[in-house]
PDB file of C-alpha atoms in Angstrom:
ATOM      1  CA  MET A 985      39.346  10.746-291.089  1.00  0.00           C
ATOM      2  CA  GLN A 986      39.225   8.120-293.794  1.00  0.00           C
ATOM      3  CA  GLU A 987      41.833   8.667-297.232  1.00  0.00           C
ATOM      4  CA  ILE A 988      39.290   8.100-299.835  1.00  0.00           C
ATOM      5  CA  LEU A 989      40.889   6.014-303.187  1.00  0.00           C
ATOM      6  CA  PRO A 990      39.967   6.710-306.630  1.00  0.00           C
ATOM      7  CA  ALA A 991      36.611   4.998-307.555  1.00  0.00           C
ATOM      8  CA  GLN A 992      36.371   3.597-304.018  1.00  0.00           C
ATOM      9  CA  ARG A 993      32.789   2.858-302.524  1.00  0.00           C
ATOM     10  CA  LEU A 994      31.564   2.392-299.098  1.00  0.00           C
ATOM     11  CA  ALA A 995      28.638   1.429-297.878  1.00  0.00           C
ATOM     12  CA  LEU A 996      27.243   3.381-294.700  1.00  0.00           C
ATOM     13  CA  PHE A 997      24.153   3.309-292.225  1.00  0.00           C
ATOM     14  CA  GLY A 998      21.116   3.886-294.354  1.00  0.00           C
ATOM     15  CA  GLY A 999      21.953   2.750-297.186  1.00  0.00           C
ATOM     16  CA  VAL A1000      23.901   5.630-298.212  1.00  0.00           C
ATOM     17  CA  ARG A1001      26.598   4.710-300.256  1.00  0.00           C
ATOM     18  CA  VAL A1002      29.489   6.400-301.224  1.00  0.00           C
ATOM     19  CA  ALA A1003      32.046   6.729-304.478  1.00  0.00           C
ATOM     20  CA  VAL A1004      35.011   8.859-305.878  1.00  0.00           C
ATOM     21  CA  ALA A1005      35.863   9.003-309.326  1.00  0.00           C
ATOM     22  CA  ASN A1006      37.643  11.923-310.767  1.00  0.00           C
ATOM     23  CA  GLY A1007      37.469  14.425-307.719  1.00  0.00           C
ATOM     24  CA  LEU A1008      33.967  13.761-307.530  1.00  0.00           C
ATOM     25  CA  VAL A1009      33.246  12.426-303.880  1.00  0.00           C
ATOM     26  CA  GLU A1010      29.454  11.549-304.083  1.00  0.00           C
ATOM     27  CA  LEU A1011      26.565   9.996-302.100  1.00  0.00           C
ATOM     28  CA  ASP A1012      23.320   9.179-303.052  1.00  0.00           C
ATOM     29  CA  ARG A1013      21.075   8.148-300.726  1.00  0.00           C
ATOM     30  CA  VAL A1014      17.001   8.250-300.932  1.00  0.00           C
ATOM     31  CA  THR A1015      16.360  11.775-299.602  1.00  0.00           C
ATOM     32  CA  PRO A1016      18.302  14.425-302.555  1.00  0.00           C
ATOM     33  CA  PRO A1017      21.526  13.697-302.510  1.00  0.00           C
ATOM     34  CA  ILE A1018      24.800  15.348-300.950  1.00  0.00           C
ATOM     35  CA  ARG A1019      27.994  15.541-303.645  1.00  0.00           C
ATOM     36  CA  VAL A1020      31.869  17.248-302.423  1.00  0.00           C
ATOM     37  CA  VAL A1021      34.096  18.645-304.918  1.00  0.00           C
ATOM     38  CA  VAL A1022      37.883  17.896-303.234  1.00  0.00           C
ATOM     39  CA  ALA A1023      39.890  20.330-304.713  1.00  0.00           C
ATOM     40  CA  ASN A1024      42.727  18.667-305.140  1.00  0.00           C
ATOM     41  CA  PRO A1025      43.122  15.368-306.811  1.00  0.00           C
ATOM     42  CA  PRO A1026      42.273  12.098-305.133  1.00  0.00           C
ATOM     43  CA  PRO A1027      43.565  10.817-302.378  1.00  0.00           C
ATOM     44  CA  ALA A1028      41.761  13.242-300.631  1.00  0.00           C
ATOM     45  CA  ARG A1029      40.964  13.106-296.766  1.00  0.00           C
ATOM     46  CA  VAL A1030      37.482  14.085-296.477  1.00  0.00           C
ATOM     47  CA  SER A1031      34.539  13.766-293.367  1.00  0.00           C
ATOM     48  CA  MET A1032      31.232  14.351-293.661  1.00  0.00           C
ATOM     49  CA  LYS A1033      28.668  16.677-292.372  1.00  0.00           C
ATOM     50  CA  ARG A1034      24.581  16.031-293.697  1.00  0.00           C
ATOM     51  CA  ALA A1035      23.907  18.329-296.749  1.00  0.00           C
ATOM     52  CA  SER A1036      21.429  18.579-299.632  1.00  0.00           C
ATOM     53  CA  TYR A1037      22.001  19.686-302.874  1.00  0.00           C
ATOM     54  CA  CYS A1038      24.747  21.509-302.431  1.00  0.00           C
ATOM     55  CA  GLU A1039      28.804  21.584-303.597  1.00  0.00           C
ATOM     56  CA  TYR A1040      31.554  22.178-300.864  1.00  0.00           C
ATOM     57  CA  PRO A1041      34.903  22.079-300.670  1.00  0.00           C
ATOM     58  CA  VAL A1042      36.507  19.298-298.979  1.00  0.00           C
ATOM     59  CA  THR A1043      37.796  22.117-296.588  1.00  0.00           C
ATOM     60  CA  ILE A1044      34.799  22.448-294.764  1.00  0.00           C
ATOM     61  CA  VAL A1045      34.766  19.813-292.174  1.00  0.00           C
ATOM     62  CA  TRP A1046      32.199  17.363-292.955  1.00  0.00           C
ATOM     63  CA  ARG A1047      31.190  15.319-289.118  1.00  0.00           C
ATOM     64  CA  ALA A1048      33.144  12.494-289.539  1.00  0.00           C
ATOM     65  CA  ARG A1049      30.972  10.471-286.756  1.00  0.00           C
ATOM     66  CA  HIS A1050      28.175   9.815-290.210  1.00  0.00           C
ATOM     67  CA  HIS A1051      30.788   7.688-291.762  1.00  0.00           C
ATOM     68  CA  ALA A1052      31.333   3.665-290.622  1.00  0.00           C
ATOM     69  CA  TRP A1053      34.384   3.187-291.266  1.00  0.00           C
ATOM     70  CA  VAL A1054      35.120   5.392-287.464  1.00  0.00           C
ATOM     71  CA  ASP A1055      35.607   3.081-284.691  1.00  0.00           C
ATOM     72  CA  PRO A1056      33.311   4.352-282.182  1.00  0.00           C
ATOM     73  CA  VAL A1057      35.480   2.605-279.540  1.00  0.00           C
ATOM     74  CA  CYS A1058      38.850   3.598-280.368  1.00  0.00           C
ATOM     75  CA  THR A1059      37.295   7.127-280.934  1.00  0.00           C
ATOM     76  CA  ALA A1060      35.970   6.823-276.894  1.00  0.00           C
ATOM     77  CA  ARG A1061      38.838   5.361-275.541  1.00  0.00           C
ATOM     78  CA  GLU A1062      40.932   8.273-277.159  1.00  0.00           C
ATOM     79  CA  PHE A1063      38.690  11.243-275.666  1.00  0.00           C
ATOM     80  CA  VAL A1064      38.879   9.302-272.183  1.00  0.00           C
ATOM     81  CA  ALA A1065      42.512   8.707-272.119  1.00  0.00           C
ATOM     82  CA  ALA A1066      42.336  12.626-272.926  1.00  0.00           C
ATOM     83  CA  ARG A1067      39.029  13.980-270.868  1.00  0.00           C
ATOM     84  CA  PHE A1068      39.847  11.927-268.164  1.00  0.00           C
ATOM     85  CA  PRO A1069      43.648  10.533-267.236  1.00  0.00           C
ATOM     86  CA  GLU A1070      42.571   9.892-263.939  1.00  0.00           C
ATOM     87  CA  ALA A1071      39.830   7.771-264.641  1.00  0.00           C
ATOM     88  CA  LEU A1072      39.920   3.931-262.821  1.00  0.00           C
ATOM     89  CA  ALA A1073      37.448   2.485-265.029  1.00  0.00           C
ATOM     90  CA  ALA A1074      35.436   4.029-268.074  1.00  0.00           C
ATOM     91  CA  PHE A1075      32.178   1.813-270.481  1.00  0.00           C
ATOM     92  CA  LEU A1076      31.315   2.703-273.958  1.00  0.00           C
ATOM     93  CA  GLY A1077      27.126   2.030-273.765  1.00  0.00           C
ATOM     94  CA  GLY A1078      24.611   2.690-276.022  1.00  0.00           C
ATOM     95  CA  SER A1079      24.215   2.082-279.678  1.00  0.00           C
ATOM     96  CA  ALA A1080      27.490   3.054-280.863  1.00  0.00           C
ATOM     97  CA  GLY A1081      29.280   0.533-280.349  1.00  0.00           C
ATOM     98  CA  THR A1082      26.965  -2.047-281.423  1.00  0.00           C
ATOM     99  CA  ALA A1083      24.745  -2.843-284.871  1.00  0.00           C
ATOM    100  CA  LEU A1084      21.737  -0.546-283.545  1.00  0.00           C
ATOM    101  CA  ARG A1085      24.732   2.461-284.619  1.00  0.00           C
ATOM    102  CA  THR A1086      22.553   5.432-286.657  1.00  0.00           C
ATOM    103  CA  PRO A1087      24.980   8.273-288.448  1.00  0.00           C
ATOM    104  CA  THR A1088      23.399  10.175-285.666  1.00  0.00           C
ATOM    105  CA  SER A1089      24.768   8.176-282.817  1.00  0.00           C
ATOM    106  CA  ASP A1090      26.398   9.807-279.796  1.00  0.00           C
ATOM    107  CA  LEU A1091      29.372   8.557-277.193  1.00  0.00           C
ATOM    108  CA  ASP A1092      27.402   7.249-274.040  1.00  0.00           C
ATOM    109  CA  VAL A1093      30.838   7.191-272.120  1.00  0.00           C
ATOM    110  CA  VAL A1094      30.774   6.295-268.138  1.00  0.00           C
ATOM    111  CA  VAL A1095      33.979   7.320-266.160  1.00  0.00           C
ATOM    112  CA  VAL A1096      34.995   6.122-263.215  1.00  0.00           C
ATOM    113  CA  LEU A1097      36.668   8.757-261.052  1.00  0.00           C
ATOM    114  CA  ASP A1098      38.899   8.295-257.437  1.00  0.00           C
ATOM    115  CA  GLY A1099      36.552  11.591-256.320  1.00  0.00           C
ATOM    116  CA  PRO A1100      34.982  14.956-257.409  1.00  0.00           C
ATOM    117  CA  PRO A1101      34.383  16.301-259.020  1.00  0.00           C
ATOM    118  CA  ALA A1102      32.065  12.736-259.872  1.00  0.00           C
ATOM    119  CA  PRO A1103      29.425  12.669-259.804  1.00  0.00           C
ATOM    120  CA  PHE A1104      28.094  14.972-262.754  1.00  0.00           C
ATOM    121  CA  ARG A1105      26.470  14.662-266.186  1.00  0.00           C
ATOM    122  CA  GLU A1106      28.336  16.536-269.571  1.00  0.00           C
ATOM    123  CA  THR A1107      27.680  16.534-273.012  1.00  0.00           C
ATOM    124  CA  LEU A1108      31.276  17.458-275.125  1.00  0.00           C
ATOM    125  CA  ASP A1109      32.023  17.141-278.829  1.00  0.00           C
ATOM    126  CA  HIS A1110      35.887  14.910-279.713  1.00  0.00           C
ATOM    127  CA  GLU A1111      36.155  14.853-283.332  1.00  0.00           C
ATOM    128  CA  GLY A1112      33.212  15.599-284.213  1.00  0.00           C
ATOM    129  CA  TRP A1113      30.898  13.086-282.207  1.00  0.00           C
ATOM    130  CA  LEU A1114      28.252  14.520-279.574  1.00  0.00           C
ATOM    131  CA  VAL A1115      30.031  12.696-275.896  1.00  0.00           C
ATOM    132  CA  GLU A1116      27.366  11.739-273.512  1.00  0.00           C
ATOM    133  CA  VAL A1117      29.091  11.625-270.422  1.00  0.00           C
ATOM    134  CA  PHE A1118      28.499   9.812-266.996  1.00  0.00           C
ATOM    135  CA  ALA A1119      30.716  10.785-264.131  1.00  0.00           C
ATOM    136  CA  HIS A1120      30.683   9.063-260.951  1.00  0.00           C
ATOM    137  CA  THR A1121      32.755   7.111-257.905  1.00  0.00           C
ATOM    138  CA  ARG A1122      32.634   4.406-257.477  1.00  0.00           C
ATOM    139  CA  GLU A1123      30.129   5.339-254.200  1.00  0.00           C
ATOM    140  CA  SER A1124      28.339   7.617-255.839  1.00  0.00           C
ATOM    141  CA  PHE A1125      27.647   4.951-259.143  1.00  0.00           C
ATOM    142  CA  ALA A1126      26.276   2.239-256.678  1.00  0.00           C
ATOM    143  CA  ALA A1127      23.666   4.970-255.369  1.00  0.00           C
ATOM    144  CA  PHE A1128      22.472   6.215-258.434  1.00  0.00           C
ATOM    145  CA  VAL A1129      22.236   2.361-259.513  1.00  0.00           C
ATOM    146  CA  GLU A1130      20.177   1.776-256.558  1.00  0.00           C
ATOM    147  CA  ARG A1131      17.545   4.357-257.272  1.00  0.00           C
ATOM    148  CA  GLU A1132      17.153   3.657-260.934  1.00  0.00           C
ATOM    149  CA  ILE A1133      17.094  -0.390-259.830  1.00  0.00           C
ATOM    150  CA  ALA A1134      14.014   1.322-257.847  1.00  0.00           C
ATOM    151  CA  ALA A1135      12.148   2.787-260.490  1.00  0.00           C
ATOM    152  CA  ARG A1136      12.183  -0.536-263.353  1.00  0.00           C
ATOM    153  CA  ARG A1137      15.334   1.518-265.010  1.00  0.00           C
ATOM    154  CA  SER A1138      19.110   1.427-264.549  1.00  0.00           C
ATOM    155  CA  PRO A1139      20.490   3.109-268.631  1.00  0.00           C
ATOM    156  CA  LEU A1140      24.080   2.321-266.097  1.00  0.00           C
ATOM    157  CA  LEU A1141      23.646  -1.266-265.366  1.00  0.00           C
ATOM    158  CA  HIS A1142      22.983  -1.467-268.820  1.00  0.00           C
ATOM    159  CA  MET A1143      26.334   0.713-270.062  1.00  0.00           C
ATOM    160  CA  CYS A1144      28.056  -0.502-267.741  1.00  0.00           C
ATOM    161  CA  GLY A1145      27.040  -4.187-267.685  1.00  0.00           C
ATOM    162  CA  HIS A1146      25.979  -4.260-272.371  1.00  0.00           C
ATOM    163  CA  GLY A1147      29.000  -1.942-272.486  1.00  0.00           C
ATOM    164  CA  GLU A1148      32.766  -2.359-274.375  1.00  0.00           C
ATOM    165  CA  VAL A1149      35.306  -1.616-271.200  1.00  0.00           C
ATOM    166  CA  LEU A1150      36.905   1.820-272.353  1.00  0.00           C
ATOM    167  CA  LEU A1151      39.525   1.571-269.216  1.00  0.00           C
ATOM    168  CA  ASP A1152      40.202  -0.706-266.589  1.00  0.00           C
ATOM    169  CA  ARG A1153      43.055   0.618-264.289  1.00  0.00           C
ATOM    170  CA  ASP A1154      43.097  -1.266-261.164  1.00  0.00           C
ATOM    171  CA  GLY A1155      39.890  -4.049-262.012  1.00  0.00           C
ATOM    172  CA  THR A1156      37.079  -1.348-260.801  1.00  0.00           C
ATOM    173  CA  GLY A1157      35.979  -2.178-264.619  1.00  0.00           C
ATOM    174  CA  GLN A1158      35.186  -5.721-264.172  1.00  0.00           C
ATOM    175  CA  ARG A1159      33.384  -6.120-261.090  1.00  0.00           C
ATOM    176  CA  MET A1160      31.184  -3.098-261.717  1.00  0.00           C
ATOM    177  CA  GLY A1161      30.629  -4.930-265.210  1.00  0.00           C
ATOM    178  CA  ASP A1162      30.519  -8.130-264.297  1.00  0.00           C
ATOM    179  CA  ASP A1163      27.910  -7.483-261.549  1.00  0.00           C
ATOM    180  CA  SER A1164      26.127  -4.772-263.445  1.00  0.00           C
ATOM    181  CA  ARG A1165      25.631  -8.364-265.679  1.00  0.00           C
ATOM    182  CA  ALA A1166      24.135  -9.965-262.599  1.00  0.00           C
ATOM    183  CA  ARG A1167      21.415  -7.447-261.321  1.00  0.00           C
ATOM    184  CA  LEU A1168      20.744  -7.015-264.866  1.00  0.00           C
ATOM    185  CA  ARG A1169      19.841 -10.619-265.374  1.00  0.00           C
ATOM    186  CA  ALA A1170      18.185 -10.403-261.932  1.00  0.00           C
ATOM    187  CA  GLY A1171      15.602  -8.243-263.492  1.00  0.00           C
ATOM    188  CA  PRO A1172      13.128  -5.795-261.352  1.00  0.00           C
ATOM    189  CA  ALA A1173      11.486  -6.610-258.683  1.00  0.00           C
ATOM    190  CA  PRO A1174       7.281  -7.227-259.260  1.00  0.00           C
ATOM    191  CA  LEU A1175       4.614  -5.271-259.138  1.00  0.00           C
ATOM    192  CA  SER A1176       2.829  -4.460-255.589  1.00  0.00           C
ATOM    193  CA  VAL A1177      -0.658  -4.856-255.915  1.00  0.00           C
ATOM    194  CA  GLU A1178      -0.899  -1.344-255.320  1.00  0.00           C
ATOM    195  CA  GLU A1179       1.746  -0.773-258.371  1.00  0.00           C
ATOM    196  CA  LEU A1180      -0.330  -2.822-260.252  1.00  0.00           C
ATOM    197  CA  GLU A1181      -3.177  -0.914-259.624  1.00  0.00           C
ATOM    198  CA  ASN A1182      -2.020   2.064-260.210  1.00  0.00           C
ATOM    199  CA  HIS A1183      -0.938   0.553-263.566  1.00  0.00           C
ATOM    200  CA  ARG A1184      -4.481  -0.569-264.490  1.00  0.00           C
ATOM    201  CA  TYR A1185      -6.331   2.967-263.491  1.00  0.00           C
ATOM    202  CA  LEU A1186      -3.235   5.550-265.621  1.00  0.00           C
ATOM    203  CA  ILE A1187      -4.968   2.980-268.508  1.00  0.00           C
ATOM    204  CA  SER A1188      -8.144   2.624-267.360  1.00  0.00           C
ATOM    205  CA  ASP A1189      -8.760   6.293-267.861  1.00  0.00           C
ATOM    206  CA  LEU A1190      -6.430   6.917-270.872  1.00  0.00           C
ATOM    207  CA  LEU A1191      -8.509   4.288-272.713  1.00  0.00           C
ATOM    208  CA  ASP A1192     -12.191   5.503-271.679  1.00  0.00           C
ATOM    209  CA  ASP A1193      -9.917   9.389-272.896  1.00  0.00           C
ATOM    210  CA  LEU A1194      -8.940   7.548-276.088  1.00  0.00           C
ATOM    211  CA  THR A1195     -13.069   6.264-276.221  1.00  0.00           C
ATOM    212  CA  GLY A1196     -14.602   9.433-275.736  1.00  0.00           C
ATOM    213  CA  CYS A1197     -12.211  11.436-277.542  1.00  0.00           C
ATOM    214  CA  GLN A1198     -13.793  13.731-280.638  1.00  0.00           C
ATOM    215  CA  ASP A1199     -11.159  15.995-280.691  1.00  0.00           C
ATOM    216  CA  PRO A1200      -8.270  14.402-283.678  1.00  0.00           C
ATOM    217  CA  ASP A1201      -5.371  16.177-282.444  1.00  0.00           C
ATOM    218  CA  GLU A1202      -6.669  15.036-278.905  1.00  0.00           C
ATOM    219  CA  LEU A1203      -6.832  11.395-279.451  1.00  0.00           C
ATOM    220  CA  VAL A1204      -2.884  11.388-280.822  1.00  0.00           C
ATOM    221  CA  PHE A1205      -2.144  12.956-277.004  1.00  0.00           C
ATOM    222  CA  ILE A1206      -3.607  10.735-275.129  1.00  0.00           C
ATOM    223  CA  ALA A1207      -2.873   7.513-278.165  1.00  0.00           C
ATOM    224  CA  ASN A1208       1.336   8.554-276.738  1.00  0.00           C
ATOM    225  CA  ARG A1209       0.568   8.282-273.803  1.00  0.00           C
ATOM    226  CA  LEU A1210      -1.543   5.019-273.681  1.00  0.00           C
ATOM    227  CA  LEU A1211       1.603   3.901-276.052  1.00  0.00           C
ATOM    228  CA  THR A1212       4.196   3.857-273.145  1.00  0.00           C
ATOM    229  CA  ALA A1213       2.128   2.937-271.009  1.00  0.00           C
ATOM    230  CA  VAL A1214       0.785  -0.173-271.824  1.00  0.00           C
ATOM    231  CA  ALA A1215       4.707  -0.960-273.197  1.00  0.00           C
ATOM    232  CA  GLU A1216       5.713  -0.500-269.823  1.00  0.00           C
ATOM    233  CA  LEU A1217       3.053  -2.521-267.647  1.00  0.00           C
ATOM    234  CA  VAL A1218       3.821  -5.748-270.601  1.00  0.00           C
ATOM    235  CA  LEU A1219       7.620  -5.418-269.976  1.00  0.00           C
ATOM    236  CA  LEU A1220       5.897  -5.145-265.846  1.00  0.00           C
ATOM    237  CA  LEU A1221       4.175  -7.851-266.141  1.00  0.00           C
ATOM    238  CA  ARG A1222       7.129 -10.005-267.246  1.00  0.00           C
ATOM    239  CA  CYS A1223       9.629  -8.395-264.474  1.00  0.00           C
ATOM    240  CA  ARG A1224      11.877  -6.642-267.189  1.00  0.00           C
ATOM    241  CA  TRP A1225      14.169  -3.677-267.219  1.00  0.00           C
ATOM    242  CA  LEU A1226      11.721  -0.804-268.900  1.00  0.00           C
ATOM    243  CA  GLY A1227      13.645   2.082-270.866  1.00  0.00           C
ATOM    244  CA  ASN A1228      12.997   5.312-272.743  1.00  0.00           C
ATOM    245  CA  GLY A1229      12.580   6.798-275.881  1.00  0.00           C
ATOM    246  CA  LYS A1230      13.947   3.990-278.404  1.00  0.00           C
ATOM    247  CA  TRP A1231      15.076   1.900-275.961  1.00  0.00           C
ATOM    248  CA  LEU A1232      10.983   1.175-274.037  1.00  0.00           C
ATOM    249  CA  LEU A1233      10.449  -0.172-277.987  1.00  0.00           C
ATOM    250  CA  ARG A1234      13.437  -2.533-278.261  1.00  0.00           C
ATOM    251  CA  ARG A1235      12.820  -4.240-274.435  1.00  0.00           C
ATOM    252  CA  LEU A1236       9.335  -4.802-275.723  1.00  0.00           C
ATOM    253  CA  ARG A1237      10.744  -6.288-278.772  1.00  0.00           C
ATOM    254  CA  GLU A1238      12.526  -8.130-276.975  1.00  0.00           C
ATOM    255  CA  THR A1239      10.245  -9.681-274.715  1.00  0.00           C
ATOM    256  CA  GLU A1240       6.897  -9.780-276.604  1.00  0.00           C
ATOM    257  CA  LEU A1241       7.515  -9.575-280.489  1.00  0.00           C
ATOM    258  CA  GLU A1242       4.223 -10.361-281.328  1.00  0.00           C
ATOM    259  CA  THR A1243       2.818  -7.988-279.175  1.00  0.00           C
ATOM    260  CA  CYS A1244       4.907  -5.698-279.702  1.00  0.00           C
ATOM    261  CA  GLU A1245       4.057  -5.736-283.329  1.00  0.00           C
ATOM    262  CA  SER A1246       0.373  -5.238-282.604  1.00  0.00           C
ATOM    263  CA  LEU A1247       0.497  -2.585-280.752  1.00  0.00           C
ATOM    264  CA  VAL A1248       2.559  -0.411-282.807  1.00  0.00           C
ATOM    265  CA  SER A1249       0.362  -1.157-285.742  1.00  0.00           C
ATOM    266  CA  GLY A1250      -2.826  -0.619-284.296  1.00  0.00           C
ATOM    267  CA  TYR A1251      -0.464   3.352-282.619  1.00  0.00           C
ATOM    268  CA  ARG A1252       0.404   3.713-286.139  1.00  0.00           C
ATOM    269  CA  HIS A1253      -3.352   2.621-287.513  1.00  0.00           C
ATOM    270  CA  LEU A1254      -4.292   5.356-284.883  1.00  0.00           C
ATOM    271  CA  VAL A1255      -2.745   8.581-285.584  1.00  0.00           C
ATOM    272  CA  THR A1256      -2.786   8.010-289.342  1.00  0.00           C
ATOM    273  CA  ARG A1257      -6.161   6.772-290.250  1.00  0.00           C
ATOM    274  CA  GLY A1258      -8.074   8.222-286.902  1.00  0.00           C
ATOM    275  CA  ASP A1259      -9.197   4.561-286.198  1.00  0.00           C
ATOM    276  CA  ALA A1260      -8.738   2.780-282.694  1.00  0.00           C
ATOM    277  CA  THR A1261      -9.956  -0.410-282.741  1.00  0.00           C
ATOM    278  CA  THR A1262      -6.741  -2.781-283.446  1.00  0.00           C
ATOM    279  CA  PHE A1263      -4.873  -0.269-280.867  1.00  0.00           C
ATOM    280  CA  CYS A1264      -7.354  -0.336-278.025  1.00  0.00           C
ATOM    281  CA  HIS A1265      -7.884  -4.155-278.753  1.00  0.00           C
ATOM    282  CA  VAL A1266      -3.797  -4.479-277.670  1.00  0.00           C
ATOM    283  CA  ALA A1267      -4.858  -1.895-274.426  1.00  0.00           C
ATOM    284  CA  GLU A1268      -7.152  -4.278-273.786  1.00  0.00           C
ATOM    285  CA  THR A1269      -5.553  -7.603-273.964  1.00  0.00           C
ATOM    286  CA  VAL A1270      -2.771  -6.826-271.577  1.00  0.00           C
ATOM    287  CA  ILE A1271      -4.972  -5.113-269.328  1.00  0.00           C
ATOM    288  CA  ASN A1272      -6.936  -7.579-268.514  1.00  0.00           C
ATOM    289  CA  ARG A1273      -3.669 -10.259-267.718  1.00  0.00           C
ATOM    290  CA  ALA A1274      -3.059  -7.103-264.877  1.00  0.00           C
ATOM    291  CA  GLY A1275      -6.306  -8.160-263.853  1.00  0.00           C
ATOM    292  CA  GLY A1276      -8.802  -5.779-266.011  1.00  0.00           C
ATOM    293  CA  ARG A1277      -9.875  -2.278-265.719  1.00  0.00           C
ATOM    294  CA  LEU A1278      -9.794  -0.919-262.816  1.00  0.00           C
ATOM    295  CA  MET A1279     -11.366   2.656-261.812  1.00  0.00           C
ATOM    296  CA  GLN A1280     -14.564   2.752-259.439  1.00  0.00           C
ATOM    297  CA  GLY A1281     -12.875   2.184-255.780  1.00  0.00           C
ATOM    298  CA  TYR A1282      -9.655   2.881-256.940  1.00  0.00           C
ATOM    299  CA  ARG A1283      -8.218   5.145-254.197  1.00  0.00           C
ATOM    300  CA  ARG A1284      -4.642   7.022-252.388  1.00  0.00           C
ATOM    301  CA  GLY A1285      -3.554   8.740-249.940  1.00  0.00           C
ATOM    302  CA  GLY A1286      -2.365  12.377-250.480  1.00  0.00           C
ATOM    303  CA  SER A1287       0.532  13.916-248.761  1.00  0.00           C
ATOM    304  CA  THR A1288       0.793  17.846-247.845  1.00  0.00           C
ATOM    305  CA  ALA A1289       5.082  17.329-248.086  1.00  0.00           C
ATOM    306  CA  PRO A1290       7.024  18.542-250.517  1.00  0.00           C
ATOM    307  CA  ASN A1291       6.923  16.509-253.292  1.00  0.00           C
ATOM    308  CA  GLY A1292       4.831  14.136-252.106  1.00  0.00           C
ATOM    309  CA  SER A1293       7.266  12.534-249.824  1.00  0.00           C
TER     310      SER A1293
END
């Protein structure tokens, strides 16, 4: 927790500022103001939790992870030392250790163990931070990465290749980081003809649904699926890595900023005003790069085996 001195002013994320004077800690933001009455004269030790239109004694525990001054790397390193003292290597991935960190960012920690209980995934709390643990042996890490690469989406490679090394007991961390960066640079494999046709068919089908839709609520759901499908096709045509949620947006921005802005603007215009013109135009432009719409003549064989395998 941070020791706050009288009249101290700190810049926080999202334009939030904290000012301390006369025993009052006040957090001003665009949303409703937050106030914490300091029980004792400053200096007072406080951590932070979201609240609005409320006054709390400082004895209430505020979540320190929302503070800009809390070092996520140190916190993650302390977590690994406390929970996994036998770990061979560990990495902090995700947004927490970067400029993209938000007040609700959690700690994505990859831990490499010498054997069981790895592999496993677990969500824990540490010092007010939510921690997502991805525990692996060296063998399980390699196997999981191969599956992720086949799907052209590899969170593990990104966490280890672009993340912060928290622990490297025997050189395992260095080797894993170097290998992850090399694989990320190589990029995913190009789409096969069949895979490309699958994407063309999906987008063609969604465009038809969107064009004929009369239900404004259905329109939103169709557009949401089409937004993701078009963004993924842009990345796949450029042999770039896919992502989920915010990571899909970030990867699209990095790859084709203009296309990304047009696609998002068109989608926003559709869901707020019901006008799909711009959104459909961007989708058509992207699918034309891949060979155009595909409906008639598309055929795929089926399987009677469980899960289609």
